[in-house]
mmCIF file with all atom_site columns, C-alpha atoms in Angstrom:
data_model
loop_
_atom_site.group_PDB
_atom_site.id
_atom_site.type_symbol
_atom_site.label_atom_id
_atom_site.label_alt_id
_atom_site.label_comp_id
_atom_site.label_asym_id
_atom_site.label_entity_id
_atom_site.label_seq_id
_atom_site.pdbx_PDB_ins_code
_atom_site.Cartn_x
_atom_site.Cartn_y
_atom_site.Cartn_z
_atom_site.occupancy
_atom_site.B_iso_or_equiv
_atom_site.pdbx_formal_charge
_atom_site.auth_seq_id
_atom_site.auth_comp_id
_atom_site.auth_asym_id
_atom_site.auth_atom_id
_atom_site.pdbx_PDB_model_num
ATOM 1   C CA . MET Z 1 1   ? -58.783 -9.853  -55.196 1.00 67.00 ? 1197 MET Z CA 1
ATOM 2   C CA . SER Z 1 2   ? -57.966 -7.399  -52.345 1.00 90.00 ? 1198 SER Z CA 1
ATOM 3   C CA . LEU Z 1 3   ? -56.652 -4.061  -53.255 1.00 97.00 ? 1199 LEU Z CA 1
ATOM 4   C CA . LEU Z 1 4   ? -54.039 -4.267  -50.646 1.00 97.00 ? 1200 LEU Z CA 1
ATOM 5   C CA . GLU Z 1 5   ? -52.809 -7.564  -49.138 1.00 97.00 ? 1201 GLU Z CA 1
ATOM 6   C CA . VAL Z 1 6   ? -50.112 -7.709  -46.486 1.00 97.00 ? 1202 VAL Z CA 1
ATOM 7   C CA . SER Z 1 7   ? -48.962 -11.248 -45.554 1.00 97.00 ? 1203 SER Z CA 1
ATOM 8   C CA . ASN Z 1 8   ? -46.425 -12.201 -42.785 1.00 97.00 ? 1204 ASN Z CA 1
ATOM 9   C CA . LEU Z 1 9   ? -44.848 -8.807  -42.698 1.00 97.00 ? 1205 LEU Z CA 1
ATOM 10  C CA . GLU Z 1 10  ? -41.582 -8.396  -40.919 1.00 96.00 ? 1206 GLU Z CA 1
ATOM 11  C CA . ALA Z 1 11  ? -39.693 -5.106  -40.688 1.00 97.00 ? 1207 ALA Z CA 1
ATOM 12  C CA . PHE Z 1 12  ? -36.225 -3.967  -39.397 1.00 96.00 ? 1208 PHE Z CA 1
ATOM 13  C CA . TYR Z 1 13  ? -34.601 -0.924  -38.224 1.00 95.00 ? 1209 TYR Z CA 1
ATOM 14  C CA . GLY Z 1 14  ? -31.033 -1.897  -38.669 1.00 94.00 ? 1210 GLY Z CA 1
ATOM 15  C CA . ALA Z 1 15  ? -30.486 -4.984  -36.658 1.00 93.00 ? 1211 ALA Z CA 1
ATOM 16  C CA . SER Z 1 16  ? -33.620 -4.366  -34.622 1.00 95.00 ? 1212 SER Z CA 1
ATOM 17  C CA . GLN Z 1 17  ? -36.809 -6.178  -35.653 1.00 96.00 ? 1213 GLN Z CA 1
ATOM 18  C CA . ALA Z 1 18  ? -39.893 -4.172  -35.355 1.00 96.00 ? 1214 ALA Z CA 1
ATOM 19  C CA . LEU Z 1 19  ? -42.599 -6.301  -37.059 1.00 96.00 ? 1215 LEU Z CA 1
ATOM 20  C CA . PHE Z 1 20  ? -42.923 -10.022 -36.554 1.00 96.00 ? 1216 PHE Z CA 1
ATOM 21  C CA . GLY Z 1 21  ? -45.905 -11.052 -38.691 1.00 94.00 ? 1217 GLY Z CA 1
ATOM 22  C CA . VAL Z 1 22  ? -48.474 -8.462  -39.722 1.00 97.00 ? 1218 VAL Z CA 1
ATOM 23  C CA . ASN Z 1 23  ? -51.406 -9.555  -41.780 1.00 97.00 ? 1219 ASN Z CA 1
ATOM 24  C CA . LEU Z 1 24  ? -54.033 -7.409  -43.214 1.00 96.00 ? 1220 LEU Z CA 1
ATOM 25  C CA . GLN Z 1 25  ? -56.325 -7.038  -46.291 1.00 97.00 ? 1221 GLN Z CA 1
ATOM 26  C CA . ILE Z 1 26  ? -58.268 -4.138  -47.623 1.00 97.00 ? 1222 ILE Z CA 1
ATOM 27  C CA . ALA Z 1 27  ? -60.854 -4.493  -50.484 1.00 97.00 ? 1223 ALA Z CA 1
ATOM 28  C CA . GLU Z 1 28  ? -61.998 -1.766  -52.765 1.00 96.00 ? 1224 GLU Z CA 1
ATOM 29  C CA . GLY Z 1 29  ? -64.250 0.685   -51.108 1.00 95.00 ? 1225 GLY Z CA 1
ATOM 30  C CA . GLN Z 1 30  ? -63.450 -0.738  -47.745 1.00 97.00 ? 1226 GLN Z CA 1
ATOM 31  C CA . LEU Z 1 31  ? -62.358 1.107   -44.515 1.00 97.00 ? 1227 LEU Z CA 1
ATOM 32  C CA . VAL Z 1 32  ? -60.136 -0.776  -42.299 1.00 97.00 ? 1228 VAL Z CA 1
ATOM 33  C CA . ALA Z 1 33  ? -59.005 0.529   -38.892 1.00 96.00 ? 1229 ALA Z CA 1
ATOM 34  C CA . LEU Z 1 34  ? -55.440 -0.439  -37.728 1.00 96.00 ? 1230 LEU Z CA 1
ATOM 35  C CA . MET Z 1 35  ? -55.498 -0.510  -34.084 1.00 93.00 ? 1231 MET Z CA 1
ATOM 36  C CA . GLY Z 1 36  ? -53.116 -1.134  -30.967 1.00 92.00 ? 1232 GLY Z CA 1
ATOM 37  C CA . ARG Z 1 37  ? -51.402 0.536   -28.088 1.00 91.00 ? 1233 ARG Z CA 1
ATOM 38  C CA . ASN Z 1 38  ? -48.578 2.907   -28.687 1.00 89.00 ? 1234 ASN Z CA 1
ATOM 39  C CA . GLY Z 1 39  ? -45.370 1.157   -29.924 1.00 90.00 ? 1235 GLY Z CA 1
ATOM 40  C CA . MET Z 1 40  ? -47.057 -1.931  -31.205 1.00 93.00 ? 1236 MET Z CA 1
ATOM 41  C CA . GLY Z 1 41  ? -46.036 -1.385  -34.909 1.00 94.00 ? 1237 GLY Z CA 1
ATOM 42  C CA . LYS Z 1 42  ? -48.784 0.557   -36.547 1.00 96.00 ? 1238 LYS Z CA 1
ATOM 43  C CA . THR Z 1 43  ? -46.715 3.309   -37.973 1.00 94.00 ? 1239 THR Z CA 1
ATOM 44  C CA . THR Z 1 44  ? -44.026 0.833   -38.978 1.00 96.00 ? 1240 THR Z CA 1
ATOM 45  C CA . THR Z 1 45  ? -46.624 -1.128  -40.816 1.00 97.00 ? 1241 THR Z CA 1
ATOM 46  C CA . VAL Z 1 46  ? -47.691 2.212   -42.741 1.00 96.00 ? 1242 VAL Z CA 1
ATOM 47  C CA . ARG Z 1 47  ? -44.015 3.021   -43.354 1.00 96.00 ? 1243 ARG Z CA 1
ATOM 48  C CA . SER Z 1 48  ? -43.476 -0.540  -44.893 1.00 97.00 ? 1244 SER Z CA 1
ATOM 49  C CA . ILE Z 1 49  ? -46.661 -0.389  -46.965 1.00 97.00 ? 1245 ILE Z CA 1
ATOM 50  C CA . THR Z 1 50  ? -45.676 2.936   -48.544 1.00 96.00 ? 1246 THR Z CA 1
ATOM 51  C CA . ARG Z 1 51  ? -42.003 1.623   -48.958 1.00 96.00 ? 1247 ARG Z CA 1
ATOM 52  C CA . MET Z 1 52  ? -40.456 4.484   -46.872 1.00 94.00 ? 1248 MET Z CA 1
ATOM 53  C CA . LEU Z 1 53  ? -39.146 1.536   -44.828 1.00 94.00 ? 1249 LEU Z CA 1
ATOM 54  C CA . ARG Z 1 54  ? -37.554 -0.928  -47.232 1.00 93.00 ? 1250 ARG Z CA 1
ATOM 55  C CA . THR Z 1 55  ? -35.878 -3.433  -44.874 1.00 92.00 ? 1251 THR Z CA 1
ATOM 56  C CA . THR Z 1 56  ? -38.844 -5.837  -44.892 1.00 93.00 ? 1252 THR Z CA 1
ATOM 57  C CA . LYS Z 1 57  ? -39.733 -9.534  -45.321 1.00 95.00 ? 1253 LYS Z CA 1
ATOM 58  C CA . GLY Z 1 58  ? -43.068 -11.037 -46.370 1.00 96.00 ? 1254 GLY Z CA 1
ATOM 59  C CA . ALA Z 1 59  ? -45.429 -10.013 -48.993 1.00 97.00 ? 1255 ALA Z CA 1
ATOM 60  C CA . ILE Z 1 60  ? -47.085 -6.602  -49.814 1.00 97.00 ? 1256 ILE Z CA 1
ATOM 61  C CA . ARG Z 1 61  ? -49.220 -6.575  -52.904 1.00 97.00 ? 1257 ARG Z CA 1
ATOM 62  C CA . PHE Z 1 62  ? -51.282 -3.555  -54.108 1.00 97.00 ? 1258 PHE Z CA 1
ATOM 63  C CA . ASP Z 1 63  ? -53.843 -4.335  -56.992 1.00 95.00 ? 1259 ASP Z CA 1
ATOM 64  C CA . GLY Z 1 64  ? -51.800 -7.531  -57.550 1.00 94.00 ? 1260 GLY Z CA 1
ATOM 65  C CA . LYS Z 1 65  ? -48.469 -5.698  -57.882 1.00 95.00 ? 1261 LYS Z CA 1
ATOM 66  C CA . ASP Z 1 66  ? -45.418 -6.469  -55.589 1.00 96.00 ? 1262 ASP Z CA 1
ATOM 67  C CA . LEU Z 1 67  ? -44.677 -3.402  -53.628 1.00 96.00 ? 1263 LEU Z CA 1
ATOM 68  C CA . THR Z 1 68  ? -41.552 -4.808  -51.999 1.00 95.00 ? 1264 THR Z CA 1
ATOM 69  C CA . VAL Z 1 69  ? -39.679 -4.257  -55.125 1.00 94.00 ? 1265 VAL Z CA 1
ATOM 70  C CA . LEU Z 1 70  ? -40.521 -0.706  -55.565 1.00 93.00 ? 1266 LEU Z CA 1
ATOM 71  C CA . PRO Z 1 71  ? -39.267 2.669   -54.137 1.00 93.00 ? 1267 PRO Z CA 1
ATOM 72  C CA . SER Z 1 72  ? -41.732 4.770   -52.251 1.00 93.00 ? 1268 SER Z CA 1
ATOM 73  C CA . PHE Z 1 73  ? -42.372 7.158   -55.174 1.00 92.00 ? 1269 PHE Z CA 1
ATOM 74  C CA . ARG Z 1 74  ? -43.387 4.253   -57.350 1.00 93.00 ? 1270 ARG Z CA 1
ATOM 75  C CA . ALA Z 1 75  ? -45.636 2.949   -54.676 1.00 92.00 ? 1271 ALA Z CA 1
ATOM 76  C CA . ALA Z 1 76  ? -47.327 6.338   -54.525 1.00 92.00 ? 1272 ALA Z CA 1
ATOM 77  C CA . ARG Z 1 77  ? -47.809 6.473   -58.212 1.00 93.00 ? 1273 ARG Z CA 1
ATOM 78  C CA . LEU Z 1 78  ? -49.646 3.199   -58.145 1.00 95.00 ? 1274 LEU Z CA 1
ATOM 79  C CA . GLY Z 1 79  ? -52.297 4.952   -56.010 1.00 95.00 ? 1275 GLY Z CA 1
ATOM 80  C CA . ILE Z 1 80  ? -51.362 5.070   -52.418 1.00 96.00 ? 1276 ILE Z CA 1
ATOM 81  C CA . GLY Z 1 81  ? -51.848 8.354   -50.765 1.00 95.00 ? 1277 GLY Z CA 1
ATOM 82  C CA . LEU Z 1 82  ? -50.658 9.164   -47.135 1.00 93.00 ? 1278 LEU Z CA 1
ATOM 83  C CA . ALA Z 1 83  ? -51.550 11.737  -44.519 1.00 92.00 ? 1279 ALA Z CA 1
ATOM 84  C CA . PRO Z 1 84  ? -48.592 10.988  -42.242 1.00 87.00 ? 1280 PRO Z CA 1
ATOM 85  C CA . GLU Z 1 85  ? -48.452 10.958  -38.423 1.00 82.00 ? 1281 GLU Z CA 1
ATOM 86  C CA . GLY Z 1 86  ? -47.382 14.470  -37.394 1.00 74.00 ? 1282 GLY Z CA 1
ATOM 87  C CA . ARG Z 1 87  ? -48.988 16.122  -40.620 1.00 72.00 ? 1283 ARG Z CA 1
ATOM 88  C CA . ARG Z 1 88  ? -45.682 17.293  -42.178 1.00 82.00 ? 1284 ARG Z CA 1
ATOM 89  C CA . CYS Z 1 89  ? -47.027 20.067  -44.110 1.00 85.00 ? 1285 CYS Z CA 1
ATOM 90  C CA . PHE Z 1 90  ? -44.724 22.339  -46.086 1.00 79.00 ? 1286 PHE Z CA 1
ATOM 91  C CA . ALA Z 1 91  ? -44.549 25.039  -43.421 1.00 83.00 ? 1287 ALA Z CA 1
ATOM 92  C CA . ASN Z 1 92  ? -43.356 27.893  -45.596 1.00 84.00 ? 1288 ASN Z CA 1
ATOM 93  C CA . LEU Z 1 93  ? -45.785 27.168  -48.334 1.00 90.00 ? 1289 LEU Z CA 1
ATOM 94  C CA . SER Z 1 94  ? -49.417 28.454  -48.577 1.00 92.00 ? 1290 SER Z CA 1
ATOM 95  C CA . VAL Z 1 95  ? -52.405 26.152  -48.283 1.00 91.00 ? 1291 VAL Z CA 1
ATOM 96  C CA . SER Z 1 96  ? -52.800 26.470  -51.999 1.00 92.00 ? 1292 SER Z CA 1
ATOM 97  C CA . GLU Z 1 97  ? -49.154 25.742  -52.744 1.00 91.00 ? 1293 GLU Z CA 1
ATOM 98  C CA . ASN Z 1 98  ? -49.248 22.682  -50.397 1.00 87.00 ? 1294 ASN Z CA 1
ATOM 99  C CA . LEU Z 1 99  ? -52.251 21.317  -52.284 1.00 92.00 ? 1295 LEU Z CA 1
ATOM 100 C CA . MET Z 1 100 ? -50.709 22.071  -55.798 1.00 89.00 ? 1296 MET Z CA 1
ATOM 101 C CA . ALA Z 1 101 ? -47.406 20.392  -54.916 1.00 87.00 ? 1297 ALA Z CA 1
ATOM 102 C CA . SER Z 1 102 ? -49.006 16.857  -54.653 1.00 83.00 ? 1298 SER Z CA 1
ATOM 103 C CA . ALA Z 1 103 ? -51.863 17.336  -57.219 1.00 87.00 ? 1299 ALA Z CA 1
ATOM 104 C CA . ARG Z 1 104 ? -52.288 14.711  -59.918 1.00 88.00 ? 1300 ARG Z CA 1
ATOM 105 C CA . SER Z 1 105 ? -55.147 14.467  -62.474 1.00 88.00 ? 1301 SER Z CA 1
ATOM 106 C CA . GLY Z 1 106 ? -58.309 12.889  -61.466 1.00 90.00 ? 1302 GLY Z CA 1
ATOM 107 C CA . PRO Z 1 107 ? -61.617 13.591  -59.730 1.00 93.00 ? 1303 PRO Z CA 1
ATOM 108 C CA . TRP Z 1 108 ? -60.063 15.254  -56.638 1.00 93.00 ? 1304 TRP Z CA 1
ATOM 109 C CA . ASP Z 1 109 ? -58.989 18.805  -57.181 1.00 92.00 ? 1305 ASP Z CA 1
ATOM 110 C CA . ILE Z 1 110 ? -58.700 21.857  -54.887 1.00 91.00 ? 1306 ILE Z CA 1
ATOM 111 C CA . GLU Z 1 111 ? -62.392 22.847  -55.365 1.00 93.00 ? 1307 GLU Z CA 1
ATOM 112 C CA . LYS Z 1 112 ? -63.528 19.448  -54.332 1.00 94.00 ? 1308 LYS Z CA 1
ATOM 113 C CA . ALA Z 1 113 ? -60.937 19.302  -51.413 1.00 93.00 ? 1309 ALA Z CA 1
ATOM 114 C CA . THR Z 1 114 ? -62.277 22.638  -50.033 1.00 93.00 ? 1310 THR Z CA 1
ATOM 115 C CA . GLU Z 1 115 ? -65.933 21.385  -50.333 1.00 94.00 ? 1311 GLU Z CA 1
ATOM 116 C CA . LEU Z 1 116 ? -64.769 18.577  -48.037 1.00 95.00 ? 1312 LEU Z CA 1
ATOM 117 C CA . PHE Z 1 117 ? -62.778 20.976  -45.676 1.00 94.00 ? 1313 PHE Z CA 1
ATOM 118 C CA . PRO Z 1 118 ? -64.341 24.477  -46.084 1.00 94.00 ? 1314 PRO Z CA 1
ATOM 119 C CA . ARG Z 1 119 ? -61.964 26.012  -43.592 1.00 90.00 ? 1315 ARG Z CA 1
ATOM 120 C CA . LEU Z 1 120 ? -59.036 25.278  -46.076 1.00 92.00 ? 1316 LEU Z CA 1
ATOM 121 C CA . GLY Z 1 121 ? -60.929 27.329  -48.727 1.00 92.00 ? 1317 GLY Z CA 1
ATOM 122 C CA . GLU Z 1 122 ? -60.863 30.271  -46.270 1.00 91.00 ? 1318 GLU Z CA 1
ATOM 123 C CA . ARG Z 1 123 ? -57.096 30.120  -45.824 1.00 90.00 ? 1319 ARG Z CA 1
ATOM 124 C CA . MET Z 1 124 ? -55.725 29.439  -49.228 1.00 92.00 ? 1320 MET Z CA 1
ATOM 125 C CA . THR Z 1 125 ? -53.155 32.198  -49.163 1.00 93.00 ? 1321 THR Z CA 1
ATOM 126 C CA . GLN Z 1 126 ? -51.907 31.510  -45.494 1.00 90.00 ? 1322 GLN Z CA 1
ATOM 127 C CA . SER Z 1 127 ? -48.771 29.647  -44.936 1.00 91.00 ? 1323 SER Z CA 1
ATOM 128 C CA . ALA Z 1 128 ? -49.264 26.216  -43.470 1.00 87.00 ? 1324 ALA Z CA 1
ATOM 129 C CA . SER Z 1 129 ? -47.229 27.294  -40.336 1.00 91.00 ? 1325 SER Z CA 1
ATOM 130 C CA . THR Z 1 130 ? -49.964 29.710  -39.292 1.00 92.00 ? 1326 THR Z CA 1
ATOM 131 C CA . LEU Z 1 131 ? -52.709 27.188  -39.324 1.00 90.00 ? 1327 LEU Z CA 1
ATOM 132 C CA . SER Z 1 132 ? -54.015 25.479  -36.214 1.00 90.00 ? 1328 SER Z CA 1
ATOM 133 C CA . GLY Z 1 133 ? -53.241 21.879  -35.556 1.00 88.00 ? 1329 GLY Z CA 1
ATOM 134 C CA . GLY Z 1 134 ? -56.624 20.846  -36.804 1.00 88.00 ? 1330 GLY Z CA 1
ATOM 135 C CA . GLU Z 1 135 ? -56.472 22.755  -39.913 1.00 92.00 ? 1331 GLU Z CA 1
ATOM 136 C CA . GLN Z 1 136 ? -53.013 21.159  -40.741 1.00 92.00 ? 1332 GLN Z CA 1
ATOM 137 C CA . GLN Z 1 137 ? -54.594 17.862  -40.320 1.00 93.00 ? 1333 GLN Z CA 1
ATOM 138 C CA . MET Z 1 138 ? -57.171 18.796  -42.721 1.00 93.00 ? 1334 MET Z CA 1
ATOM 139 C CA . LEU Z 1 139 ? -54.464 20.115  -45.130 1.00 92.00 ? 1335 LEU Z CA 1
ATOM 140 C CA . ALA Z 1 140 ? -52.463 16.854  -44.758 1.00 94.00 ? 1336 ALA Z CA 1
ATOM 141 C CA . ILE Z 1 141 ? -55.668 14.806  -45.636 1.00 95.00 ? 1337 ILE Z CA 1
ATOM 142 C CA . ALA Z 1 142 ? -56.467 17.108  -48.556 1.00 94.00 ? 1338 ALA Z CA 1
ATOM 143 C CA . ARG Z 1 143 ? -53.101 16.968  -49.901 1.00 94.00 ? 1339 ARG Z CA 1
ATOM 144 C CA . ALA Z 1 144 ? -53.133 13.189  -49.944 1.00 95.00 ? 1340 ALA Z CA 1
ATOM 145 C CA . LEU Z 1 145 ? -56.568 13.228  -51.588 1.00 96.00 ? 1341 LEU Z CA 1
ATOM 146 C CA . LEU Z 1 146 ? -55.210 15.532  -54.411 1.00 95.00 ? 1342 LEU Z CA 1
ATOM 147 C CA . THR Z 1 147 ? -52.839 12.627  -55.437 1.00 95.00 ? 1343 THR Z CA 1
ATOM 148 C CA . ASN Z 1 148 ? -56.134 10.882  -56.310 1.00 95.00 ? 1344 ASN Z CA 1
ATOM 149 C CA . PRO Z 1 149 ? -55.309 7.734   -54.618 1.00 96.00 ? 1345 PRO Z CA 1
ATOM 150 C CA . ARG Z 1 150 ? -57.020 4.303   -54.775 1.00 96.00 ? 1346 ARG Z CA 1
ATOM 151 C CA . LEU Z 1 151 ? -55.998 3.819   -51.196 1.00 98.00 ? 1347 LEU Z CA 1
ATOM 152 C CA . LEU Z 1 152 ? -55.932 6.607   -48.518 1.00 97.00 ? 1348 LEU Z CA 1
ATOM 153 C CA . ILE Z 1 153 ? -53.919 6.038   -45.413 1.00 97.00 ? 1349 ILE Z CA 1
ATOM 154 C CA . LEU Z 1 154 ? -54.431 8.249   -42.486 1.00 96.00 ? 1350 LEU Z CA 1
ATOM 155 C CA . ASP Z 1 155 ? -51.870 7.752   -39.755 1.00 92.00 ? 1351 ASP Z CA 1
ATOM 156 C CA . GLU Z 1 156 ? -53.037 9.218   -36.367 1.00 89.00 ? 1352 GLU Z CA 1
ATOM 157 C CA . ALA Z 1 157 ? -55.984 10.932  -38.045 1.00 84.00 ? 1353 ALA Z CA 1
ATOM 158 C CA . THR Z 1 158 ? -57.164 13.073  -35.192 1.00 90.00 ? 1354 THR Z CA 1
ATOM 159 C CA . GLU Z 1 159 ? -54.334 12.759  -32.510 1.00 85.00 ? 1355 GLU Z CA 1
ATOM 160 C CA . GLY Z 1 160 ? -54.068 15.800  -30.215 1.00 85.00 ? 1356 GLY Z CA 1
ATOM 161 C CA . LEU Z 1 161 ? -56.917 17.657  -31.830 1.00 87.00 ? 1357 LEU Z CA 1
ATOM 162 C CA . ALA Z 1 162 ? -59.768 19.571  -30.142 1.00 88.00 ? 1358 ALA Z CA 1
ATOM 163 C CA . PRO Z 1 163 ? -63.057 17.594  -29.940 1.00 91.00 ? 1359 PRO Z CA 1
ATOM 164 C CA . VAL Z 1 164 ? -64.884 19.888  -32.314 1.00 92.00 ? 1360 VAL Z CA 1
ATOM 165 C CA . VAL Z 1 165 ? -62.209 19.448  -34.836 1.00 90.00 ? 1361 VAL Z CA 1
ATOM 166 C CA . ARG Z 1 166 ? -62.163 15.668  -34.394 1.00 91.00 ? 1362 ARG Z CA 1
ATOM 167 C CA . GLN Z 1 167 ? -65.761 15.608  -35.251 1.00 93.00 ? 1363 GLN Z CA 1
ATOM 168 C CA . GLU Z 1 168 ? -65.149 17.573  -38.400 1.00 93.00 ? 1364 GLU Z CA 1
ATOM 169 C CA . ILE Z 1 169 ? -62.486 15.093  -39.468 1.00 94.00 ? 1365 ILE Z CA 1
ATOM 170 C CA . TRP Z 1 170 ? -64.492 12.131  -38.554 1.00 95.00 ? 1366 TRP Z CA 1
ATOM 171 C CA . ALA Z 1 171 ? -67.444 13.455  -40.635 1.00 95.00 ? 1367 ALA Z CA 1
ATOM 172 C CA . ALA Z 1 172 ? -65.002 13.993  -43.552 1.00 96.00 ? 1368 ALA Z CA 1
ATOM 173 C CA . ILE Z 1 173 ? -63.795 10.378  -43.291 1.00 96.00 ? 1369 ILE Z CA 1
ATOM 174 C CA . ALA Z 1 174 ? -67.341 9.002   -43.235 1.00 96.00 ? 1370 ALA Z CA 1
ATOM 175 C CA . LYS Z 1 175 ? -68.099 11.109  -46.455 1.00 96.00 ? 1371 LYS Z CA 1
ATOM 176 C CA . LEU Z 1 176 ? -65.019 9.658   -48.053 1.00 97.00 ? 1372 LEU Z CA 1
ATOM 177 C CA . LYS Z 1 177 ? -66.104 6.094   -47.313 1.00 96.00 ? 1373 LYS Z CA 1
ATOM 178 C CA . GLN Z 1 178 ? -69.677 6.748   -48.572 1.00 94.00 ? 1374 GLN Z CA 1
ATOM 179 C CA . GLY Z 1 179 ? -68.082 8.004   -51.789 1.00 95.00 ? 1375 GLY Z CA 1
ATOM 180 C CA . GLY Z 1 180 ? -66.285 4.604   -52.178 1.00 95.00 ? 1376 GLY Z CA 1
ATOM 181 C CA . GLN Z 1 181 ? -62.814 5.631   -51.087 1.00 97.00 ? 1377 GLN Z CA 1
ATOM 182 C CA . SER Z 1 182 ? -60.609 2.610   -49.773 1.00 97.00 ? 1378 SER Z CA 1
ATOM 183 C CA . ILE Z 1 183 ? -59.136 3.826   -46.440 1.00 97.00 ? 1379 ILE Z CA 1
ATOM 184 C CA . LEU Z 1 184 ? -56.619 2.536   -43.917 1.00 98.00 ? 1380 LEU Z CA 1
ATOM 185 C CA . VAL Z 1 185 ? -56.878 4.674   -40.760 1.00 96.00 ? 1381 VAL Z CA 1
ATOM 186 C CA . ILE Z 1 186 ? -55.006 4.575   -37.580 1.00 93.00 ? 1382 ILE Z CA 1
ATOM 187 C CA . ASP Z 1 187 ? -56.375 6.399   -34.594 1.00 89.00 ? 1383 ASP Z CA 1
ATOM 188 C CA . LYS Z 1 188 ? -57.131 6.199   -30.915 1.00 86.00 ? 1384 LYS Z CA 1
ATOM 189 C CA . GLY Z 1 189 ? -60.681 7.056   -31.205 1.00 82.00 ? 1385 GLY Z CA 1
ATOM 190 C CA . PHE Z 1 190 ? -62.155 3.741   -30.746 1.00 84.00 ? 1386 PHE Z CA 1
ATOM 191 C CA . SER Z 1 191 ? -65.924 4.649   -30.652 1.00 87.00 ? 1387 SER Z CA 1
ATOM 192 C CA . GLU Z 1 192 ? -65.361 6.715   -33.840 1.00 91.00 ? 1388 GLU Z CA 1
ATOM 193 C CA . LEU Z 1 193 ? -63.505 3.884   -35.577 1.00 90.00 ? 1389 LEU Z CA 1
ATOM 194 C CA . ARG Z 1 194 ? -66.222 1.404   -34.641 1.00 88.00 ? 1390 ARG Z CA 1
ATOM 195 C CA . ALA Z 1 195 ? -68.784 3.713   -36.292 1.00 89.00 ? 1391 ALA Z CA 1
ATOM 196 C CA . VAL Z 1 196 ? -67.001 3.872   -39.711 1.00 94.00 ? 1392 VAL Z CA 1
ATOM 197 C CA . ALA Z 1 197 ? -64.715 0.711   -39.966 1.00 96.00 ? 1393 ALA Z CA 1
ATOM 198 C CA . ASP Z 1 198 ? -65.667 -2.327  -42.084 1.00 96.00 ? 1394 ASP Z CA 1
ATOM 199 C CA . ARG Z 1 199 ? -62.950 -4.307  -40.288 1.00 96.00 ? 1395 ARG Z CA 1
ATOM 200 C CA . CYS Z 1 200 ? -60.510 -3.842  -37.562 1.00 96.00 ? 1396 CYS Z CA 1
ATOM 201 C CA . VAL Z 1 201 ? -56.814 -5.221  -37.299 1.00 96.00 ? 1397 VAL Z CA 1
ATOM 202 C CA . ILE Z 1 202 ? -55.178 -5.078  -33.907 1.00 95.00 ? 1398 ILE Z CA 1
ATOM 203 C CA . LEU Z 1 203 ? -51.402 -5.208  -33.524 1.00 95.00 ? 1399 LEU Z CA 1
ATOM 204 C CA . ALA Z 1 204 ? -49.554 -6.172  -30.493 1.00 94.00 ? 1400 ALA Z CA 1
ATOM 205 C CA . ARG Z 1 205 ? -45.719 -6.315  -30.187 1.00 93.00 ? 1401 ARG Z CA 1
ATOM 206 C CA . GLY Z 1 206 ? -45.378 -6.090  -33.994 1.00 94.00 ? 1402 GLY Z CA 1
ATOM 207 C CA . GLU Z 1 207 ? -47.724 -8.841  -35.172 1.00 96.00 ? 1403 GLU Z CA 1
ATOM 208 C CA . THR Z 1 208 ? -51.398 -9.193  -35.919 1.00 97.00 ? 1404 THR Z CA 1
ATOM 209 C CA . VAL Z 1 209 ? -53.326 -10.563 -32.956 1.00 95.00 ? 1405 VAL Z CA 1
ATOM 210 C CA . TRP Z 1 210 ? -56.875 -10.026 -33.808 1.00 95.00 ? 1406 TRP Z CA 1
ATOM 211 C CA . THR Z 1 211 ? -59.013 -9.289  -36.918 1.00 95.00 ? 1407 THR Z CA 1
ATOM 212 C CA . GLY Z 1 212 ? -62.690 -8.981  -37.223 1.00 95.00 ? 1408 GLY Z CA 1
ATOM 213 C CA . THR Z 1 213 ? -65.683 -6.639  -37.591 1.00 95.00 ? 1409 THR Z CA 1
ATOM 214 C CA . PRO Z 1 214 ? -66.315 -3.722  -35.075 1.00 93.00 ? 1410 PRO Z CA 1
ATOM 215 C CA . ALA Z 1 215 ? -69.340 -5.735  -33.890 1.00 92.00 ? 1411 ALA Z CA 1
ATOM 216 C CA . SER Z 1 216 ? -67.319 -8.681  -32.921 1.00 93.00 ? 1412 SER Z CA 1
ATOM 217 C CA . LEU Z 1 217 ? -64.630 -6.457  -31.073 1.00 90.00 ? 1413 LEU Z CA 1
ATOM 218 C CA . THR Z 1 218 ? -65.520 -7.648  -27.427 1.00 89.00 ? 1414 THR Z CA 1
ATOM 219 C CA . SER Z 1 219 ? -64.662 -5.920  -24.297 1.00 88.00 ? 1415 SER Z CA 1
ATOM 220 C CA . ASP Z 1 220 ? -62.291 -8.664  -23.402 1.00 91.00 ? 1416 ASP Z CA 1
ATOM 221 C CA . VAL Z 1 221 ? -60.362 -8.126  -26.659 1.00 88.00 ? 1417 VAL Z CA 1
ATOM 222 C CA . GLU Z 1 222 ? -60.235 -4.396  -26.006 1.00 87.00 ? 1418 GLU Z CA 1
ATOM 223 C CA . THR Z 1 223 ? -59.023 -4.781  -22.570 1.00 88.00 ? 1419 THR Z CA 1
ATOM 224 C CA . GLU Z 1 224 ? -56.267 -7.271  -23.462 1.00 87.00 ? 1420 GLU Z CA 1
ATOM 225 C CA . PHE Z 1 225 ? -54.933 -5.417  -26.595 1.00 88.00 ? 1421 PHE Z CA 1
ATOM 226 C CA . LEU Z 1 226 ? -56.174 -1.796  -26.417 1.00 87.00 ? 1422 LEU Z CA 1
ATOM 227 C CA . GLY Z 1 227 ? -56.570 -0.792  -22.746 1.00 77.00 ? 1423 GLY Z CA 1
ATOM 228 C CA . VAL Z 1 228 ? -54.161 1.301   -20.916 1.00 58.00 ? 1424 VAL Z CA 1
#
């Protein structure tokens, strides 16, 4: 049984339909890349899975449980951790306070998070607003990890970051995967995604148009669905 199974997902913003049939599965310990051009429905899919967008049709099951009947906080308590697009750190709180605000009991704690991202350990007393964009992204990921999730969702994991910081974050993602963490990641770094993903799911116009392994992602598919 899949850890997460999304079937025939449709989603709506008021009277406007945004998703028309999204299908994806994530097994325990698997890293799945959700790919597609801008505006194709990736973040709406994440919002639907995490139940921040409730106006949906279709099936969303997590560890066999129906997520569609749950509010977002109950979905999170089942073990879904999110590092959202735009990071959304608590700007006026310190790094330490940001981490403590989300912490739940489990193997991930502040010490382990700062081992993954040593920069955060050096800035524990600084307010999140004083961090660089890359450091805020590290904080967003660490904050999600401190919920001790069974599934970690990274929405635009390295968007807009300097190359050296992108490398640090991709290295951290690789470590998480090696440690058995189940991950759904959205990013535009196709070469980096290919290096870590077990499977890729491509969306176009709000529906799943291709699913397969990175090795089977041909240049024709990339040009049709991912090219500029």
